[in-house]
PDB file of C-alpha atoms and ligand atoms in Angstrom:
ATOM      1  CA  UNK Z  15      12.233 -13.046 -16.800  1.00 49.00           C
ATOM      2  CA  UNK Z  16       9.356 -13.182 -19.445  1.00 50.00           C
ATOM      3  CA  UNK Z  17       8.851 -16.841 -20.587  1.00 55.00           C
ATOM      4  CA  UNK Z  18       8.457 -17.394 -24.785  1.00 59.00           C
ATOM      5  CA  UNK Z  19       5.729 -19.664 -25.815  1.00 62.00           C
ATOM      6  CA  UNK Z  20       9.467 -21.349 -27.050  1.00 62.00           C
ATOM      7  CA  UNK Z  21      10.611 -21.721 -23.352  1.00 64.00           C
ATOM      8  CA  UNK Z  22       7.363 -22.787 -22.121  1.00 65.00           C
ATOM      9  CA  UNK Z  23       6.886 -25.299 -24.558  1.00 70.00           C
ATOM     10  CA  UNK Z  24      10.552 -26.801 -23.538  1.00 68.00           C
ATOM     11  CA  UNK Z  25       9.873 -26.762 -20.030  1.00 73.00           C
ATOM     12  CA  UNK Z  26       6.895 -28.692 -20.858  1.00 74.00           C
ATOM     13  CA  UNK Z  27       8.225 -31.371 -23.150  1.00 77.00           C
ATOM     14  CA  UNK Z  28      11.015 -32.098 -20.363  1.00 81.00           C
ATOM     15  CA  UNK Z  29       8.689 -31.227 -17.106  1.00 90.00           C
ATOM     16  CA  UNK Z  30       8.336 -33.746 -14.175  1.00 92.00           C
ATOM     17  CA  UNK Z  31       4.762 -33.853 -12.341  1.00 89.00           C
ATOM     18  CA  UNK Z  32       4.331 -34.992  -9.191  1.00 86.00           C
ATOM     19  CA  UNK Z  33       5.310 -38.819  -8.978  1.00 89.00           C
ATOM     20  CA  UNK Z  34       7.249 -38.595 -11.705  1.00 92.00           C
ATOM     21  CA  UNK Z  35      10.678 -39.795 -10.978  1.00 91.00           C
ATOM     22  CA  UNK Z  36      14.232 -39.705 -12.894  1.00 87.00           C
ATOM     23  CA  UNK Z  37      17.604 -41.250 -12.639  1.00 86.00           C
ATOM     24  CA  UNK Z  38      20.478 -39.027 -11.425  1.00 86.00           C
ATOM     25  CA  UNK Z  39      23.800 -39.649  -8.908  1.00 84.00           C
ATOM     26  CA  UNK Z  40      25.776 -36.236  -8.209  1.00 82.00           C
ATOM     27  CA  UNK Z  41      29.662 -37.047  -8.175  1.00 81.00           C
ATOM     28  CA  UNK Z  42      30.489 -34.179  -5.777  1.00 79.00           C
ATOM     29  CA  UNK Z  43      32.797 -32.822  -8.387  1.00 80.00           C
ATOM     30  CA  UNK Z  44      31.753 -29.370  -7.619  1.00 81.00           C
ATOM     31  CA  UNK Z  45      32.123 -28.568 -11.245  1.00 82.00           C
ATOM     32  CA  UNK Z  46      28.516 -27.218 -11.547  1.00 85.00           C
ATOM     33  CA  UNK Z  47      29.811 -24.159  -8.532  1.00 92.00           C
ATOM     34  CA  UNK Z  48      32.859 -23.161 -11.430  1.00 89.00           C
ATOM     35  CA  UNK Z  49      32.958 -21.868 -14.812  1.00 83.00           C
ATOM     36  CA  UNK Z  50      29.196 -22.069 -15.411  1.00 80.00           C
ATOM     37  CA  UNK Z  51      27.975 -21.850 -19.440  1.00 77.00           C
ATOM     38  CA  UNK Z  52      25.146 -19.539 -17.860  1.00 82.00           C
ATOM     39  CA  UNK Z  53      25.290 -17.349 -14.661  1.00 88.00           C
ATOM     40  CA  UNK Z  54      22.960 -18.818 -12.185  1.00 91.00           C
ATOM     41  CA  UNK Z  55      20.061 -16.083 -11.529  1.00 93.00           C
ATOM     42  CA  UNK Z  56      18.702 -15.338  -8.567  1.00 96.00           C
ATOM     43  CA  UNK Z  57      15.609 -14.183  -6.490  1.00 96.00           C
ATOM     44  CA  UNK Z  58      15.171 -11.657  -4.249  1.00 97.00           C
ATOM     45  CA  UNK Z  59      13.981 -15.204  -1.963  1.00 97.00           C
ATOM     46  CA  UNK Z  60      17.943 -16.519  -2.594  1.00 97.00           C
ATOM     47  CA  UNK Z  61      19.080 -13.340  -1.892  1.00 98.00           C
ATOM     48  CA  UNK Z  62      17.202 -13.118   1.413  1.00 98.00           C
ATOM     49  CA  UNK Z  63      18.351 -16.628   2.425  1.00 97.00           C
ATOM     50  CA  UNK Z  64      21.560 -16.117   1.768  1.00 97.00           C
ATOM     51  CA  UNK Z  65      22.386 -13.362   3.673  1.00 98.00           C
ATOM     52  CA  UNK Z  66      20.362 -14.809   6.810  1.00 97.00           C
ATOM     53  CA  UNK Z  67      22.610 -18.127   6.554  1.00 96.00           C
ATOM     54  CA  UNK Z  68      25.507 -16.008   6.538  1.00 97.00           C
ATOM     55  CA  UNK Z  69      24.270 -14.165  10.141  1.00 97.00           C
ATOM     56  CA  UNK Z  70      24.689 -10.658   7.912  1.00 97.00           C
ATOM     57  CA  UNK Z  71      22.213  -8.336   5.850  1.00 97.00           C
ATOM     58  CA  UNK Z  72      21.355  -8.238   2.567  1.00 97.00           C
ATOM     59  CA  UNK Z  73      23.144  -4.793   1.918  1.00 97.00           C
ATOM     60  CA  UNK Z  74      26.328  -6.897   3.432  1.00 97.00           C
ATOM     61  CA  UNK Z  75      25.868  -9.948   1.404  1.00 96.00           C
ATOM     62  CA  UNK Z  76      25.268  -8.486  -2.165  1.00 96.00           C
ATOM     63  CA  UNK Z  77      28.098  -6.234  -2.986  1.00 93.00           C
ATOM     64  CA  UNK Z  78      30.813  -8.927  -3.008  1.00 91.00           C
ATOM     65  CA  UNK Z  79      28.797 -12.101  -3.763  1.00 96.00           C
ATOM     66  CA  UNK Z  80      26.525 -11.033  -6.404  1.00 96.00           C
ATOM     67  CA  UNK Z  81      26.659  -8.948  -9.824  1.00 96.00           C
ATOM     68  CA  UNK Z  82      23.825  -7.040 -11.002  1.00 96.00           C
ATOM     69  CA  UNK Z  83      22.672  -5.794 -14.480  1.00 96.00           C
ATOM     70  CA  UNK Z  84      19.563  -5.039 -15.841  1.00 97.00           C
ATOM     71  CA  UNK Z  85      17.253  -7.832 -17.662  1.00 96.00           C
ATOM     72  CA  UNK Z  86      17.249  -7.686 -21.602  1.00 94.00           C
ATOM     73  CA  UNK Z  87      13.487  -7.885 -21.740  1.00 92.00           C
ATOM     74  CA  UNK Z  88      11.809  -7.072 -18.179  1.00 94.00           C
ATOM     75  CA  UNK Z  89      14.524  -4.286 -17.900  1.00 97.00           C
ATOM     76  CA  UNK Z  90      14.356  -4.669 -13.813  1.00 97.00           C
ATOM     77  CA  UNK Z  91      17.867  -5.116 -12.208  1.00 98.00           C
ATOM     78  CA  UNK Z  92      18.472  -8.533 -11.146  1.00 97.00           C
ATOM     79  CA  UNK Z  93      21.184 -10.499  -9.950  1.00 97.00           C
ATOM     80  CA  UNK Z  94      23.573 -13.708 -10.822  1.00 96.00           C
ATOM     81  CA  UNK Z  95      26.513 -15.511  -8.276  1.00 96.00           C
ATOM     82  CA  UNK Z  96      29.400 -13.977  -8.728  1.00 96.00           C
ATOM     83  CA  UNK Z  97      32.697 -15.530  -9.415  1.00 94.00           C
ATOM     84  CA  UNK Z  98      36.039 -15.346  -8.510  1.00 94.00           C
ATOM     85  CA  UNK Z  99      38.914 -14.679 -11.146  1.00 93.00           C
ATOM     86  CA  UNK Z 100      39.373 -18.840 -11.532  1.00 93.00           C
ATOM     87  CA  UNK Z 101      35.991 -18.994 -12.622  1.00 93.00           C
ATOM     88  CA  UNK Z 102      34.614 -20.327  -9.010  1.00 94.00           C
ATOM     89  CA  UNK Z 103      31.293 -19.267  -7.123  1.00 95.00           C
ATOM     90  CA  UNK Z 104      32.562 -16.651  -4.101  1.00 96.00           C
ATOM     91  CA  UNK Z 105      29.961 -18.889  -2.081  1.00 96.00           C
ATOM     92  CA  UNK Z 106      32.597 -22.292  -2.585  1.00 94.00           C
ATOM     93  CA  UNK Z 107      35.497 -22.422   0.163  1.00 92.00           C
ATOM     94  CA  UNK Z 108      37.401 -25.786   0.263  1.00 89.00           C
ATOM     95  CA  UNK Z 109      34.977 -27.573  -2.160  1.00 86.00           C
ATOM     96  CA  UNK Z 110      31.904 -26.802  -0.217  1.00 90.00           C
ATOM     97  CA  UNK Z 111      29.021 -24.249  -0.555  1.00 93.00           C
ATOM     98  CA  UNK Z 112      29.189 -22.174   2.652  1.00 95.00           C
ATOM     99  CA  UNK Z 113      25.386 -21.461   2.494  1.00 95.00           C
ATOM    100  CA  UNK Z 114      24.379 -25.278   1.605  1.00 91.00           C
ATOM    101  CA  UNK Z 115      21.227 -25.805   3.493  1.00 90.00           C
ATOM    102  CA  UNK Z 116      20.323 -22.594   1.916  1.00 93.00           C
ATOM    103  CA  UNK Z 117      21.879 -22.020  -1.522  1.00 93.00           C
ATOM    104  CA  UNK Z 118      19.683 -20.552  -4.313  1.00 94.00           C
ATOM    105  CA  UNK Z 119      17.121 -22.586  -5.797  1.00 93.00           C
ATOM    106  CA  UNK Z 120      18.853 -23.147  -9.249  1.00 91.00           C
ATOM    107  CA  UNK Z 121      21.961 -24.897  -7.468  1.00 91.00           C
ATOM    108  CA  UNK Z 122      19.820 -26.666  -4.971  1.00 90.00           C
ATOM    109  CA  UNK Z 123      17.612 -28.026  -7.878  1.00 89.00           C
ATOM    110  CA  UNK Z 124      20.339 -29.205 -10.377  1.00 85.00           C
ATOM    111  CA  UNK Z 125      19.634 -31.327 -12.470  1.00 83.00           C
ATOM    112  CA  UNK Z 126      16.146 -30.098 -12.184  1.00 89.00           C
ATOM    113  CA  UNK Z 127      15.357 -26.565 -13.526  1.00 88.00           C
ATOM    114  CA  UNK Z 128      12.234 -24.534 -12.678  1.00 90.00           C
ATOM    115  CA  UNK Z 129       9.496 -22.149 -13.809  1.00 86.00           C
ATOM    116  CA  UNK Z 130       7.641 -20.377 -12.506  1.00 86.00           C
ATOM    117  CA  UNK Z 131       4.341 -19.871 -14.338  1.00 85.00           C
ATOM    118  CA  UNK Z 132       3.085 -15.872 -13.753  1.00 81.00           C
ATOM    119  CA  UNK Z 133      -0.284 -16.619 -15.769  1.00 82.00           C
ATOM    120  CA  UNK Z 134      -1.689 -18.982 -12.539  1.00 86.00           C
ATOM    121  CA  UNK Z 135       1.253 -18.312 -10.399  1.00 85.00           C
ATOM    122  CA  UNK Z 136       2.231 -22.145 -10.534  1.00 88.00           C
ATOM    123  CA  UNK Z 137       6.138 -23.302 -10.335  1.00 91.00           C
ATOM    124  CA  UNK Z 138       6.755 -26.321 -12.527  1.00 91.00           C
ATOM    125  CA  UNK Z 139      10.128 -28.401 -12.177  1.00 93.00           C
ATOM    126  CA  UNK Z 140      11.502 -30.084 -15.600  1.00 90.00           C
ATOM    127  CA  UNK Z 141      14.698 -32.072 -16.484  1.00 83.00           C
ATOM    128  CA  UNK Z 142      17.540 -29.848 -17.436  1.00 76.00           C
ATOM    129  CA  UNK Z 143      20.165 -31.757 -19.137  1.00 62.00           C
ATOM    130  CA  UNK Z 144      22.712 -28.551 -19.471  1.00 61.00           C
ATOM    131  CA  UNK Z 145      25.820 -28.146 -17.218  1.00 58.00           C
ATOM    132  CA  UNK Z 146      26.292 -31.905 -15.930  1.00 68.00           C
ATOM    133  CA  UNK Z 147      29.004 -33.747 -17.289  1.00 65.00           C
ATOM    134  CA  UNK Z 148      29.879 -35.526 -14.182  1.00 66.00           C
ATOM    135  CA  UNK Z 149      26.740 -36.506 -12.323  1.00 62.00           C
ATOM    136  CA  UNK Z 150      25.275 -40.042 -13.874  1.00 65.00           C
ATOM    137  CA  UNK Z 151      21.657 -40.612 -15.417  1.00 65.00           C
ATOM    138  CA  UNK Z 152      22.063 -43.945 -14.348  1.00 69.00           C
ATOM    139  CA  UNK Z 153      22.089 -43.497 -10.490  1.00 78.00           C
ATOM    140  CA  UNK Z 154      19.566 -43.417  -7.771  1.00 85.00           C
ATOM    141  CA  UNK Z 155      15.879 -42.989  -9.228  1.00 90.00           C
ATOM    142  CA  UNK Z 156      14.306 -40.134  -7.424  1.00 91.00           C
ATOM    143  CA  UNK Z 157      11.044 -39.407  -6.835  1.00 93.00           C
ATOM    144  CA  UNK Z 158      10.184 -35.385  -7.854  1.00 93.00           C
ATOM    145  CA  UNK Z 159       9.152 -34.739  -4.250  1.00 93.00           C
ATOM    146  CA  UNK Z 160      11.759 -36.393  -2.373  1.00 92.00           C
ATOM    147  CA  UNK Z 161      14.415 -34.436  -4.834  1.00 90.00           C
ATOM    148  CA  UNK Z 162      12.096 -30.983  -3.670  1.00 92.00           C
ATOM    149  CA  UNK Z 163      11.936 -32.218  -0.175  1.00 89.00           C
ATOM    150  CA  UNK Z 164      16.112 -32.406  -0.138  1.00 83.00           C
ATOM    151  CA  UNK Z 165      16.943 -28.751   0.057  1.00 76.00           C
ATOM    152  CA  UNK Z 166      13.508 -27.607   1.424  1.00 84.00           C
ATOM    153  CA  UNK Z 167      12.177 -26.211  -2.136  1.00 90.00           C
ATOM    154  CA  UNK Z 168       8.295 -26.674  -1.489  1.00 88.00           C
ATOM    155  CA  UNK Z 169       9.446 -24.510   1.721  1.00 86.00           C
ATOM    156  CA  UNK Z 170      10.906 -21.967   0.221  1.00 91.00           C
ATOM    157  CA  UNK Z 171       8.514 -21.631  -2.746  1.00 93.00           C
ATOM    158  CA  UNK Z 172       6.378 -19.555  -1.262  1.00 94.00           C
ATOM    159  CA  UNK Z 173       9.116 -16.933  -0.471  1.00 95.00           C
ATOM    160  CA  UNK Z 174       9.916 -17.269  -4.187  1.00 95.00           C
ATOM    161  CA  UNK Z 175       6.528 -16.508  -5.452  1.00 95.00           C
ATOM    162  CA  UNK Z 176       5.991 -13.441  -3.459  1.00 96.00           C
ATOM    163  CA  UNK Z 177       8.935 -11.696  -4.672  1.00 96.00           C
ATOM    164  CA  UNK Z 178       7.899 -12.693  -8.436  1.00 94.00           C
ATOM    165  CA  UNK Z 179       4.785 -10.923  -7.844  1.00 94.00           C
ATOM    166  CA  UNK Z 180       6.599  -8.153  -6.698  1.00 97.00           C
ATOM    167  CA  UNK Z 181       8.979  -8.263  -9.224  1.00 96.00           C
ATOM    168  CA  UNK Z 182       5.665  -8.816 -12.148  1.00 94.00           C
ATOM    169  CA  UNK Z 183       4.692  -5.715 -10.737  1.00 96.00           C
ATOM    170  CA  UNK Z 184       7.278  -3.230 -11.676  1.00 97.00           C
ATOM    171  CA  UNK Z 185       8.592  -5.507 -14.822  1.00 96.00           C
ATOM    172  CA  UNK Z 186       4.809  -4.340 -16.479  1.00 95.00           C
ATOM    173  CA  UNK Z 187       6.091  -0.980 -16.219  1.00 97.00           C
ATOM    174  CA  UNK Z 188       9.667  -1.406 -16.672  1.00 97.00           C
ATOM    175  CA  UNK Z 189       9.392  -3.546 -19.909  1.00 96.00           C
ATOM    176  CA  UNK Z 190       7.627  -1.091 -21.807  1.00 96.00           C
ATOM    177  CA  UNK Z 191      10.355   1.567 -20.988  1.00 96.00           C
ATOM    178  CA  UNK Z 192      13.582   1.946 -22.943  1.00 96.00           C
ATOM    179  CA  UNK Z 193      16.362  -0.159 -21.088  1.00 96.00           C
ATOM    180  CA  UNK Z 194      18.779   2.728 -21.389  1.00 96.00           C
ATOM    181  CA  UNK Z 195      16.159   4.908 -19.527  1.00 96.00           C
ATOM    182  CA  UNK Z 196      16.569   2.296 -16.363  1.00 96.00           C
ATOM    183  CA  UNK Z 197      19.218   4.212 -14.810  1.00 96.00           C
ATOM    184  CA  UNK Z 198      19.886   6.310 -11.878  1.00 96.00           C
ATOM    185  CA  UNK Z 199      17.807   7.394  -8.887  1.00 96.00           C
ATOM    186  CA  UNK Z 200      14.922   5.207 -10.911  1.00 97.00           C
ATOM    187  CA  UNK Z 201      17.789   2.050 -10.928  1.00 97.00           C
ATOM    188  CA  UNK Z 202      18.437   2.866  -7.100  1.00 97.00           C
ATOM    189  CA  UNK Z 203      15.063   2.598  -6.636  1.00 97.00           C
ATOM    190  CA  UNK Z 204      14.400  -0.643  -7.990  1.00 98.00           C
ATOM    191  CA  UNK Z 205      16.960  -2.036  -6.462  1.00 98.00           C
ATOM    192  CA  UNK Z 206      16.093  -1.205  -3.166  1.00 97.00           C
ATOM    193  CA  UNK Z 207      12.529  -2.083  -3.838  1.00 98.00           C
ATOM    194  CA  UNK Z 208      13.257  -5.468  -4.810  1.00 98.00           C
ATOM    195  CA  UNK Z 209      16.495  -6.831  -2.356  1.00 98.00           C
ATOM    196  CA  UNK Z 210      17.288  -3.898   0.069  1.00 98.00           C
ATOM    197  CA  UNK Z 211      16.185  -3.191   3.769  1.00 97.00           C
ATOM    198  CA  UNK Z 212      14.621  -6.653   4.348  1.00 98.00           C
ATOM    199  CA  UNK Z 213      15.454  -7.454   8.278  1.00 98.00           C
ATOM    200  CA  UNK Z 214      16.738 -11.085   7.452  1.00 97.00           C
ATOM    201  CA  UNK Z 215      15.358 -11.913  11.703  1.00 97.00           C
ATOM    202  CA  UNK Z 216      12.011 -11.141  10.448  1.00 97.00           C
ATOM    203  CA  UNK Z 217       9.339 -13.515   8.048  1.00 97.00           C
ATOM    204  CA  UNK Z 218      10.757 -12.671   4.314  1.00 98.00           C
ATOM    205  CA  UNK Z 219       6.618 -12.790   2.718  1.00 97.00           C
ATOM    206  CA  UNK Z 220       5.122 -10.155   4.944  1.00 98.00           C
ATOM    207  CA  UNK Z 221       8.239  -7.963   4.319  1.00 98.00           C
ATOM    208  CA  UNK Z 222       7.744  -8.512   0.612  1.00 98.00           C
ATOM    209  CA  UNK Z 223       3.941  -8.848   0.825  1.00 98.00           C
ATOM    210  CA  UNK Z 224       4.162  -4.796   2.101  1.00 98.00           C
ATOM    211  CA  UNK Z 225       5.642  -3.572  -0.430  1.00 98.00           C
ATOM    212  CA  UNK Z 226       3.875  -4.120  -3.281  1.00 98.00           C
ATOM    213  CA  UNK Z 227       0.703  -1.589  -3.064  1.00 97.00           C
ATOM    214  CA  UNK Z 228       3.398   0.941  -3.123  1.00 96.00           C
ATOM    215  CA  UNK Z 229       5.537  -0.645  -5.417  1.00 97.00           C
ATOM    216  CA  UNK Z 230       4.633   1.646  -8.448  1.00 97.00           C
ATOM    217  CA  UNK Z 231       5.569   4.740  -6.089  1.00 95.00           C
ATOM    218  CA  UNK Z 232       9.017   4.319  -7.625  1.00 96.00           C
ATOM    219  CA  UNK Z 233       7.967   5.941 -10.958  1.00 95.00           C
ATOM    220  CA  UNK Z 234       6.145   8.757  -9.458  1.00 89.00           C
ATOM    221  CA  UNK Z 235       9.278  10.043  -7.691  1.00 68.00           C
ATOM    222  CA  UNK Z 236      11.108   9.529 -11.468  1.00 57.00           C
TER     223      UNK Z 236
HETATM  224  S1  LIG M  22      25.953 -20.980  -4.177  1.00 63.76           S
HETATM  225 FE1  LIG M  22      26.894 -22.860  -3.430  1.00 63.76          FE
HETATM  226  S2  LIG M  22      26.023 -24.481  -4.704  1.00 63.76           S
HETATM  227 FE2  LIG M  22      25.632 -22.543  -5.762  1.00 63.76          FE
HETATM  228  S3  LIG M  22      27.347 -22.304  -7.202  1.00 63.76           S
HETATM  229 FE3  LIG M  22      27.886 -21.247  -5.284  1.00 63.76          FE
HETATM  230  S4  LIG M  22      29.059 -22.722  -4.080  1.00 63.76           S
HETATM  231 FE4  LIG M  22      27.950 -23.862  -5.678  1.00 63.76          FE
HETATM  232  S1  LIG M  23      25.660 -31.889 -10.150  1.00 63.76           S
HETATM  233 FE1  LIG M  23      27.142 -32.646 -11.673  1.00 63.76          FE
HETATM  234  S2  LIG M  23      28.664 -31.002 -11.897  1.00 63.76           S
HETATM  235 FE2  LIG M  23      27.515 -30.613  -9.972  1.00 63.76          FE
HETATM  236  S3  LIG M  23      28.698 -31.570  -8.330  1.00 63.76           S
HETATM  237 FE3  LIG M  23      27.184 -33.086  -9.022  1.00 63.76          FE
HETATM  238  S4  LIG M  23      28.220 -34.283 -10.602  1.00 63.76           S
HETATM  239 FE4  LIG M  23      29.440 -32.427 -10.305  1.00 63.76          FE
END
């Protein structure tokens, strides 16, 4: 999840500051939870949330609700939503999410998008005018906090940032290794590093916060 100086300088053009405020009304169309353009990506935070909304673990939650691959340029496994075969998130039963008060940060933003800024460790929210053809620029203006204060994102940003670090961590190691060569035991490993054995009934940062002066263990055992 490397940023270009191209991404960062869209982000920019279209970011909101605080105060800043835009126009949007959502339709409740639930279009945005089918047949995405782009699989919505998600932290080891969403993951975590997730699973503790559901009342399960994490090693419950991501087999049949996630799909994992390894990134093109960090080469550290990651995770998008899975769908079902009609093109619809496995989170959306009758039209509604079933983790709602604690869906992953890209749904709970949209139409906002966010970045999250590795050089200062900074998050930075920005219009993102992809995958709305419903919701209306003309509705209620919103102020970028009370949009953030909705679904709890200043809360949960912390959480996020944590597991970037974590994730920073390996990806310096990672992305200078072939991609094909992230595979195996070394895959496992990564994996587990990064989403497994969290205890979703304890505080998600000191879990996270543990693991990451041992993080680089994983190559030693490769
Ligand atoms: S997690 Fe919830 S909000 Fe996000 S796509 Fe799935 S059903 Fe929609
Ligand atoms: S954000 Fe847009 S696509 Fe999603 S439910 Fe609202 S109107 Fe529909």
């Amino acid at each position: 999840m490397a940023y270009t100086e191209v991404d960062f300088a869209r982000f920019q053009k279209n970011e909101l500051k605080p105060g800043d405020t835009f126009q949007f009304a959502c339709a409740m169309c639930g279009n945005c939870c089918r047949n995405r353009r782009e699989a919505i990506l998600m932290t080891g935070a969403d993951i975590f949330r997730a699973a503790k909304a559901l009342g399960v673990s994490v090693e419950a939650v991501l087999p049949k609700n996630f799909e994992t691959y390894v990134g093109e340029d960090s080469h550290v496994p990651l995770y998008v939503l899975a769908e079902r075969l009609d093109g619809s998130c496995r989170f959306l039963r009758k039209g509604r999410c079933l983790i709602q008060q604690d869906k992953p940060a890209v749904c709970a933003l949209f139409p906002l998008g966010r970045f999250f800024d590795t050089r200062d460790n900074s998050f930075h929210y920005f219009m993102n005018h992809s995958g709305c053809n419903t919701g209306s620029a003309n509705g209620k203006t919103w102020a970028l906090e009370e949009w953030l204060d909705e679904f709890h994102i200043r809360d949960t940003e912390a959480m996020t940032a944590v597991w970037h670090k974590l994730l920073t961590r390996l990806a310096e190691v990672t992305c200078r290794m072939k991609k094909e060569d992230i595979c195996g035991d070394l895959l496992e490993d990564l994996r587990r590093v990064l989403y497994l054995g969290y205890d979703t009934s304890a505080p998600y940062i000191e879990q996270v916060e543990a693991r990451i002066p041992s993080a680089l263990d994983v190559f030693k055992r490769k």
